[in-house]
mmCIF file of C-alpha atoms in Angstrom:
data_model
loop_
_atom_site.group_PDB
_atom_site.id
_atom_site.type_symbol
_atom_site.label_atom_id
_atom_site.label_comp_id
_atom_site.label_asym_id
_atom_site.label_seq_id
_atom_site.Cartn_x
_atom_site.Cartn_y
_atom_site.Cartn_z
ATOM 1 C CA MET A 16 105.522 167.191 164.230
ATOM 2 C CA GLY A 17 104.832 163.806 165.783
ATOM 3 C CA VAL A 18 104.530 160.456 164.080
ATOM 4 C CA HIS A 19 103.006 157.302 165.511
ATOM 5 C CA GLU A 20 103.623 157.176 169.250
ATOM 6 C CA GLY A 21 106.560 154.958 170.125
ATOM 7 C CA ARG A 22 108.098 155.150 166.662
ATOM 8 C CA GLY A 23 109.861 158.466 167.057
ATOM 9 C CA SER A 24 109.162 162.064 166.242
ATOM 10 C CA MET A 25 110.186 164.622 163.712
ATOM 11 C CA ARG A 26 112.484 167.523 164.459
ATOM 12 C CA ARG A 27 110.915 170.944 164.861
ATOM 13 C CA TRP A 28 110.424 173.197 161.869
ATOM 14 C CA ASP A 29 113.751 174.676 160.747
ATOM 15 C CA VAL A 30 112.716 177.902 159.029
ATOM 16 C CA ALA A 31 116.221 178.749 157.817
ATOM 17 C CA ASP A 32 116.542 175.309 156.230
ATOM 18 C CA MET A 33 113.101 175.635 154.642
ATOM 19 C CA VAL A 34 113.991 179.035 153.170
ATOM 20 C CA GLY A 35 117.239 177.628 151.778
ATOM 21 C CA ILE A 36 115.430 174.701 150.135
ATOM 22 C CA GLY A 37 112.834 177.019 148.625
ATOM 23 C CA ARG A 38 115.377 179.493 147.281
ATOM 24 C CA LYS A 39 117.516 176.765 145.737
ATOM 25 C CA LEU A 40 114.566 175.071 144.063
ATOM 26 C CA PHE A 41 113.125 178.325 142.723
ATOM 27 C CA ALA A 42 116.517 179.379 141.341
ATOM 28 C CA LYS A 43 116.724 176.076 139.457
ATOM 29 C CA ILE A 44 113.207 176.462 138.026
ATOM 30 C CA HIS A 45 113.817 180.122 137.156
ATOM 31 C CA GLN A 46 116.968 179.167 135.271
ATOM 32 C CA GLN A 47 115.092 176.499 133.317
ATOM 33 C CA LYS A 48 112.311 178.933 132.395
ATOM 34 C CA HIS A 49 114.327 182.104 131.833
ATOM 35 C CA HIS A 50 113.222 182.188 128.169
ATOM 36 C CA ALA A 51 109.528 182.127 129.144
ATOM 37 C CA ASN A 52 107.241 185.030 128.247
ATOM 38 C CA HIS A 53 107.890 188.083 130.421
ATOM 39 C CA ASN A 54 104.371 187.738 131.848
ATOM 40 C CA HIS A 55 104.986 184.157 132.980
ATOM 41 C CA ASP A 56 104.432 183.496 136.698
ATOM 42 C CA VAL A 57 108.065 182.535 137.204
ATOM 43 C CA HIS A 58 109.233 186.084 136.379
ATOM 44 C CA LEU A 59 106.534 187.709 138.499
ATOM 45 C CA MET A 60 107.445 185.443 141.419
ATOM 46 C CA ALA A 61 111.153 186.247 141.047
ATOM 47 C CA ARG A 62 110.424 189.917 141.735
ATOM 48 C CA ASP A 63 108.873 189.124 145.121
ATOM 49 C CA LEU A 64 110.670 185.925 146.088
ATOM 50 C CA ASP A 65 111.146 186.850 149.741
ATOM 51 C CA GLY A 66 107.517 187.889 150.109
ATOM 52 C CA TRP A 67 105.615 184.831 148.839
ATOM 53 C CA LEU A 68 108.245 182.325 149.971
ATOM 54 C CA MET A 69 108.283 183.553 153.577
ATOM 55 C CA GLN A 70 104.497 183.829 153.652
ATOM 56 C CA GLY A 71 104.156 180.219 152.485
ATOM 57 C CA ILE A 72 106.737 178.902 154.940
ATOM 58 C CA GLU A 73 105.066 180.740 157.817
ATOM 59 C CA SER A 74 101.747 179.169 156.820
ATOM 60 C CA MET A 75 103.365 175.706 156.957
ATOM 61 C CA VAL A 76 104.833 176.362 160.385
ATOM 62 C CA ASP A 77 101.470 177.458 161.808
ATOM 63 C CA GLY A 78 99.586 174.704 159.951
ATOM 64 C CA SER A 79 97.415 176.987 157.813
ATOM 65 C CA TYR A 80 99.002 176.191 154.435
ATOM 66 C CA THR A 81 96.378 175.560 151.762
ATOM 67 C CA PRO A 82 97.461 175.014 148.136
ATOM 68 C CA ARG A 83 96.020 176.856 145.175
ATOM 69 C CA HIS A 84 93.568 174.910 143.046
ATOM 70 C CA LEU A 85 95.027 172.319 140.705
ATOM 71 C CA LYS A 86 94.746 173.241 137.050
ATOM 72 C CA ARG A 87 93.685 170.517 134.624
ATOM 73 C CA HIS A 88 95.398 170.262 131.237
ATOM 74 C CA TYR A 89 94.320 167.983 128.413
ATOM 75 C CA PHE A 90 96.790 166.370 126.021
ATOM 76 C CA PRO A 91 96.239 163.859 123.184
ATOM 77 C CA ASP A 92 97.395 160.904 125.304
ATOM 78 C CA GLU A 93 96.761 162.021 128.886
ATOM 79 C CA MET A 94 95.080 164.400 131.298
ATOM 80 C CA VAL A 95 97.276 166.163 133.871
ATOM 81 C CA ASP A 96 96.280 168.062 137.001
ATOM 82 C CA GLN A 97 99.069 170.562 137.601
ATOM 83 C CA LEU A 98 100.182 172.294 140.773
ATOM 84 C CA HIS A 99 100.891 175.998 140.782
ATOM 85 C CA LEU A 100 104.632 176.695 140.750
ATOM 86 C CA SER A 101 104.579 178.075 144.296
ATOM 87 C CA ASP A 102 102.803 174.949 145.595
ATOM 88 C CA ARG A 103 105.330 172.704 143.897
ATOM 89 C CA ILE A 104 108.039 174.502 145.863
ATOM 90 C CA PHE A 105 106.129 174.510 149.165
ATOM 91 C CA GLN A 106 105.299 170.822 148.889
ATOM 92 C CA ASN A 107 108.918 170.001 148.109
ATOM 93 C CA ILE A 108 109.854 171.853 151.292
ATOM 94 C CA LEU A 109 107.209 169.932 153.231
ATOM 95 C CA LEU A 110 108.487 166.639 151.802
ATOM 96 C CA LYS A 111 112.018 167.456 153.015
ATOM 97 C CA GLN A 112 110.635 168.074 156.507
ATOM 98 C CA LEU A 113 108.749 164.761 156.439
ATOM 99 C CA LYS A 114 111.620 162.608 155.199
ATOM 100 C CA PRO A 115 113.208 162.017 158.621
ATOM 101 C CA THR A 116 109.974 160.273 159.667
ATOM 102 C CA PHE A 117 110.033 157.736 156.812
ATOM 103 C CA LYS A 118 112.181 155.235 158.707
ATOM 104 C CA HIS A 119 109.521 155.163 161.427
ATOM 105 C CA VAL A 120 106.492 155.015 159.109
ATOM 106 C CA MET A 121 107.262 153.623 155.667
ATOM 107 C CA ASN A 122 107.905 149.992 154.865
ATOM 108 C CA PRO A 123 111.551 149.403 153.867
ATOM 109 C CA HIS A 124 110.356 147.578 150.727
ATOM 110 C CA CYS A 125 109.449 150.995 149.208
ATOM 111 C CA TYR A 126 112.637 151.678 147.302
ATOM 112 C CA HIS A 127 111.320 154.775 145.492
ATOM 113 C CA LEU A 128 111.429 156.632 148.821
ATOM 114 C CA HIS A 129 115.245 156.510 148.634
ATOM 115 C CA GLY A 130 115.102 159.038 145.819
ATOM 116 C CA PRO A 131 116.744 158.745 142.383
ATOM 117 C CA HIS A 132 119.137 155.986 143.524
ATOM 118 C CA GLY A 133 116.209 153.851 144.706
ATOM 119 C CA VAL A 134 116.101 152.056 141.351
ATOM 120 C CA LYS A 135 119.743 151.073 141.715
ATOM 121 C CA LEU A 136 119.188 149.782 145.250
ATOM 122 C CA ALA A 137 116.157 147.733 144.210
ATOM 123 C CA THR A 138 118.025 146.312 141.218
ATOM 124 C CA GLN A 139 120.959 145.293 143.431
ATOM 125 C CA ARG A 140 118.655 143.515 145.881
ATOM 126 C CA ILE A 141 116.909 141.657 143.052
ATOM 127 C CA GLN A 142 120.256 140.557 141.622
ATOM 128 C CA GLU A 143 121.346 139.331 145.054
ATOM 129 C CA VAL A 144 118.181 137.254 145.458
ATOM 130 C CA MET A 145 118.558 135.842 141.946
ATOM 131 C CA ALA A 146 122.166 134.824 142.604
ATOM 132 C CA VAL A 147 121.711 133.385 146.103
ATOM 133 C CA GLN A 148 118.184 131.941 146.173
ATOM 134 C CA GLN A 149 117.776 131.212 142.448
ATOM 135 C CA PRO A 150 113.954 131.424 142.543
ATOM 136 C CA GLN A 151 111.929 129.451 140.015
ATOM 137 C CA TYR A 152 109.283 132.138 139.596
ATOM 138 C CA ILE A 153 109.250 135.924 139.440
ATOM 139 C CA ILE A 154 106.048 137.971 139.618
ATOM 140 C CA ARG A 155 106.115 141.521 138.268
ATOM 141 C CA ALA A 156 102.894 143.426 138.955
ATOM 142 C CA ASP A 157 101.653 146.937 138.156
ATOM 143 C CA ILE A 158 98.620 148.724 139.590
ATOM 144 C CA LYS A 159 96.570 150.173 136.759
ATOM 145 C CA SER A 160 95.476 153.824 137.150
ATOM 146 C CA PHE A 161 96.754 153.714 140.704
ATOM 147 C CA TYR A 162 96.957 157.428 141.492
ATOM 148 C CA LYS A 163 93.527 158.112 140.028
ATOM 149 C CA SER A 164 91.950 155.337 142.096
ATOM 150 C CA ILE A 165 93.070 156.434 145.576
ATOM 151 C CA PRO A 166 90.003 157.414 147.678
ATOM 152 C CA HIS A 167 90.602 160.656 149.519
ATOM 153 C CA HIS A 168 88.837 159.665 152.736
ATOM 154 C CA HIS A 169 90.909 156.471 153.098
ATOM 155 C CA LEU A 170 94.165 158.306 152.483
ATOM 156 C CA VAL A 171 93.274 161.024 154.996
ATOM 157 C CA GLN A 172 92.545 158.362 157.624
ATOM 158 C CA ASP A 173 95.852 156.645 156.862
ATOM 159 C CA ILE A 174 97.672 159.952 157.346
ATOM 160 C CA LYS A 175 96.004 160.490 160.719
ATOM 161 C CA GLN A 176 96.970 156.982 161.804
ATOM 162 C CA HIS A 177 100.681 157.684 161.389
ATOM 163 C CA TYR A 178 100.990 161.459 161.916
ATOM 164 C CA HIS A 179 99.449 162.794 165.118
ATOM 165 C CA ASP A 180 100.289 166.476 164.722
ATOM 166 C CA GLU A 181 96.981 168.164 163.816
ATOM 167 C CA LYS A 182 98.748 170.884 161.822
ATOM 168 C CA VAL A 183 100.445 168.279 159.632
ATOM 169 C CA GLN A 184 97.190 166.344 159.290
ATOM 170 C CA ASN A 185 95.341 169.468 158.174
ATOM 171 C CA MET A 186 97.953 170.497 155.598
ATOM 172 C CA LEU A 187 98.184 167.035 154.066
ATOM 173 C CA GLU A 188 94.390 166.754 153.948
ATOM 174 C CA GLN A 189 94.109 170.092 152.121
ATOM 175 C CA ILE A 190 96.680 168.874 149.585
ATOM 176 C CA ILE A 191 94.788 165.595 149.094
ATOM 177 C CA ILE A 192 91.305 167.140 148.611
ATOM 178 C CA ASN A 193 92.554 170.107 146.585
ATOM 179 C CA PRO A 194 89.836 171.202 144.086
ATOM 180 C CA ILE A 195 90.618 171.070 140.355
ATOM 181 C CA GLU A 196 90.109 173.967 137.946
ATOM 182 C CA THR A 197 88.845 172.610 134.608
ATOM 183 C CA PRO A 198 87.541 174.316 131.435
ATOM 184 C CA ARG A 199 84.039 173.472 132.698
ATOM 185 C CA GLY A 200 84.496 174.922 136.167
ATOM 186 C CA TYR A 201 85.843 173.667 139.471
ATOM 187 C CA LYS A 202 85.673 170.006 140.435
ATOM 188 C CA ASN A 203 85.828 168.556 143.938
ATOM 189 C CA ALA A 204 86.970 165.015 143.354
ATOM 190 C CA ASP A 205 86.639 162.170 145.866
ATOM 191 C CA TYR A 206 89.394 160.081 144.273
ATOM 192 C CA GLY A 207 92.859 160.633 142.889
ATOM 193 C CA ILE A 208 95.987 162.626 143.674
ATOM 194 C CA ALA A 209 98.035 164.763 141.315
ATOM 195 C CA LEU A 210 100.623 162.999 139.177
ATOM 196 C CA ARG A 211 104.180 164.321 139.391
ATOM 197 C CA GLY A 212 103.429 166.203 142.587
ATOM 198 C CA PRO A 213 106.261 166.312 145.153
ATOM 199 C CA LEU A 214 104.145 164.335 147.640
ATOM 200 C CA SER A 215 102.562 161.802 145.283
ATOM 201 C CA GLN A 216 105.000 158.997 146.101
ATOM 202 C CA PHE A 217 104.807 159.822 149.822
ATOM 203 C CA PHE A 218 101.024 159.456 149.681
ATOM 204 C CA SER A 219 101.288 156.169 147.802
ATOM 205 C CA GLY A 220 103.750 154.838 150.379
ATOM 206 C CA ILE A 221 101.231 155.582 153.133
ATOM 207 C CA TYR A 222 98.269 154.170 151.193
ATOM 208 C CA LEU A 223 99.996 150.923 150.173
ATOM 209 C CA LYS A 224 101.654 150.357 153.548
ATOM 210 C CA PRO A 225 99.198 147.553 154.516
ATOM 211 C CA LEU A 226 100.137 145.678 151.326
ATOM 212 C CA ASP A 227 103.847 146.210 151.902
ATOM 213 C CA ASP A 228 103.564 145.175 155.556
ATOM 214 C CA ALA A 229 101.668 142.003 154.606
ATOM 215 C CA PHE A 230 104.702 140.729 152.700
ATOM 216 C CA ASP A 231 106.801 141.028 155.858
ATOM 217 C CA THR A 232 105.015 137.915 157.110
ATOM 218 C CA MET A 233 105.587 135.930 153.906
ATOM 219 C CA ASP A 234 108.631 133.889 153.058
ATOM 220 C CA VAL A 235 109.261 135.606 149.714
ATOM 221 C CA PRO A 236 111.536 138.537 148.802
ATOM 222 C CA TYR A 237 109.383 141.538 147.866
ATOM 223 C CA PHE A 238 110.465 144.849 146.351
ATOM 224 C CA ARG A 239 108.343 147.813 145.302
ATOM 225 C CA TYR A 240 109.342 150.773 143.196
ATOM 226 C CA GLN A 241 107.222 153.349 141.449
ATOM 227 C CA ASP A 242 107.541 156.282 139.138
ATOM 228 C CA ASP A 243 104.861 158.933 138.512
ATOM 229 C CA SER A 244 102.543 156.548 136.716
ATOM 230 C CA ALA A 245 102.087 153.410 138.839
ATOM 231 C CA PRO A 246 103.697 151.298 141.556
ATOM 232 C CA ARG A 247 105.547 148.200 140.417
ATOM 233 C CA ALA A 248 106.174 145.196 142.607
ATOM 234 C CA GLN A 249 108.712 142.452 142.098
ATOM 235 C CA ILE A 250 108.022 139.248 144.040
ATOM 236 C CA LYS A 251 110.419 136.339 143.944
ATOM 237 C CA VAL A 252 108.919 132.964 144.679
ATOM 238 C CA ALA A 253 111.380 130.165 145.424
#
């Protein structure tokens, strides 16, 4: 699974590791939803865990993995496009396989890619800059409706620029352009990626890489962190 030539490459698929990740994640979800209706997908999936999990992992290894359609849910204050439970697990597995490539691809200013402790790391760096450089100005910026505004074709091209393995390219493209099941039928959107998806922050790191890289040439400390709603940038100007 190659990344940009000259920057390194990813280790080969480790099926045993992928199975272990999938089993552990499903067990956690099953425990959380053990009071769900007996017809809930989580109980049906538990009865055939080895079957669907192995089938999905094999499809990732051979590059044929295609997610189920997203399902759109409407709430009073938001609209959410939700992954099927199996796809949430498969995409978490895929994310784990991609993580070793981050140091070769992602800008180090993306602190959310460190995981849950990324906030702590970003906060420490900001405190260090405040104490040592004592900047006169601080700029805090958010990108409004960021995930909804990402054009699929641009993101797909960005993926292909950094990941040369055609199997990986194909899987990530299928995840990006995944159709949405709505009460009015299926929708093939040209913009937007699913909120709270395992790969949403990975995609945003790829898409915003030109912005992050641009700050490498500027004489200002720059830090970016994001949750599932929007990226946030802290820029210290001396």
